[in-house]
Amino acid sequence: MKIDLSQFRQTFLQESAEHVESMESDLLALRSAPDDVEILNAIFRSAHSIKGGAGSFGLTQLVRFTHGLESLLDRLRSLEMPATAEVISLLLRAVDVLRAMLEGGEDAGMPEGAAQLAEQIDYLCSGESAAEKTGQTGPGKRVSSAAEPGNEGPAPAAELNFYQLDFRPHRDLFSSGTNPIMLLRNLATLGTVSVCQLHADDLPPLAELDPNQCYLSWTVELAASCREEELREVFEFVEHLAEVTVRRVDQPQPAEKGLALRQPSKPAPTLEVVAPPVSESAEPVERRKAEERRKAEERRAAAKKHAAVAESSSIRVATEKVDRLIDLVGELVIAQVMTAQMVQDFEPSCLPKLRDAVAAMERSTRELHERVMAVRMMPVGTLFQRYVRVVYDIAQSTGKQIRLEMDGEETEIDKSMLELLGDPLTHLIRNAADHGIESTEVRLAAGKPAEGLIHMRAFHRSGRIVIEIADDGAGIDTVRVRAKAVERGLIDAAADLNDDQIRMLIFAPGFSTRDAVSDLSGRGVGMDVVKRNVQQLSGSVAVSSELGSGSTVSIELPLTLAILEGLLVRVTDRTLVLPLLAVVEAVPCAGKIVRVAEQAEVIVIRGESIPVLRLFRFLGMMPDGFEPGAGRSADPVSDPVSGTGSAAEEAQPLVVVVETGRKKIGLVVDELLGQQQVVVKSLEKNLHKVEGLMGATILGDGRVAPIIDVAALAELNLFSVGQGGRKKSKHESSSLAMQPVLSAPKMRGSSAHELV
């Protein structure tokens, strides 16, 4: 029976990627505890697992590279050599090579610089000091090394041993999915094979042959510089399924390399090999090599893309969560059967029981929602860990001393949001390390510790998740930021901005305080990406800073974008949804709204002035009798402001106060309809992005209700009363321009439901 191992290949790649991440985090932890044997053993086990799995899938180059790395780690864990900073740096580069090889696959070839790195690892394994092999004798000093390009000095040769190995699998070897040919190939990577003799004495006639049984065995003679234990490690996963004997022998007589088939009763067959004719019009060698490199790059890019898609489309779930989901589904099925039976044999006396059954279904459905969302929740620590390496690399390239501390790593967030947070947090960490943390000399002159600190923290606040990145660096110089913004034309020189508004200019597209472009900064795209990606997640970003003491950037996000608790409100004849976690309170607005300078309105609640936005203006749903641009008397909702007029007597509008970050706004609605759990559906898939809306949901009666994005709404600056008096930013559209988008009965790709 032929076993297809390709079905397990993706699992191997995912597990190997986890091993690589574990090796990287352990190596970074090893810097502070270079003699910690437990950490060294963990790194060794990860490398050994990758090597074992790679051999099963025929990834020969990965096996060879990992074998050398494993030998070096073995010397480190046995304390034969110290884990110096140079050795740890070398091992981190080896981890990068492993990651690239896993992403590229078997056809991608060795990554650039991998061969030279493998030579340095071999030199370290042969017993030379780390300083000699990495070309370092001390700070700032270089010595010649055979690993350097252009140095043709001979490498020291290790002692060569000759082995004879007998591999006799049991008959049931194939039942475990083991391919003995793969094991022999892995063995060949450890040395030079002179003889590989196949024993077929036990092979039965074809009529009696069972394809599920292994009848063959092998004797291999090879020359290798490794120890006998390393040869046995090739077969350690099949020790219970085979007899493996290894013994050292004297140097054998030169033998023809290849496969020797021993069958005493029959003469060995011979095969004449005829070389194919060489074409006279063969392509130049350089052109063929270039074509091979191009194809290899294409395969590597395709494999990397496939691996990224596979990683984002899979998630590991604890078995107890799955068990609870199964229990809930069972309860839901029972309640559904009971309800269906009562409806079929309905009598007025059954109404109380029917209500109880429906209530049980509602409870089970709500808990099922919560449990399903819990399956998608992942701790942010899985994301935080990758930035330890980012900070380490920046510190190495800039010469700064930087320490990264993390809190709240167990805080959970939706997996889809966790993936989208990767780029924003990367830019924030790089900005803090490059712009925020000063050089060692500057910090010492300012009376600060030589080592800078970057602190990542995650916590829950008011039903939302907050991620803070703080540093104890130089802080934000608002005078310099303002000057750069004026220089780049982002603001007018006469603009009246407070310090908080000036700090937010760092998120403007193209803004940078660096005059020269480097690998880390200067292009003005990083912080713009942060704000744009966070807003796509219906979140908000804020920054606080004190010159000379450091800065803190706060990102506030909902826990999930799939299901939320909503407050249903009526505006004219339409229904809207407000995220319940953003709602602070609702108050009557009669006599409490004050118009400021004929341009905006505020409501004063307990001495606090809160800007007010009338949602019918934003959505373009004008009440009867309202004419855009008309005076105050033409606005029927303006009458309740003063408490006079018939509208105040018939219905009293409400102001729903919502909060986003540190900002509060009041939304004028006609009626509160109640609280409901809603499923968020994207507008961008069937329509297009609408500023101020995070999506829509389908109500119980089949109507579609837009869901207000409070954070985006607060950024649109739509609080002016008159259309003509409002100054629009380049990122916003007028409420009238939004009207055909939100009020059209049918749009491209929509169903018979109306959007509002």
mmCIF file of C-alpha atoms in Angstrom, residues 526 530 573 637:
data_model
loop_
_atom_site.group_PDB
_atom_site.id
_atom_site.type_symbol
_atom_site.label_atom_id
_atom_site.label_comp_id
_atom_site.label_asym_id
_atom_site.label_seq_id
_atom_site.Cartn_x
_atom_site.Cartn_y
_atom_site.Cartn_z
ATOM 1 C CA GLY A 526 5.092 53.841 8.695
ATOM 2 C CA VAL A 530 -0.659 52.408 11.609
ATOM 3 C CA ASP A 573 -38.142 56.159 9.510
ATOM 4 C CA VAL A 637 -35.508 69.340 14.830
#
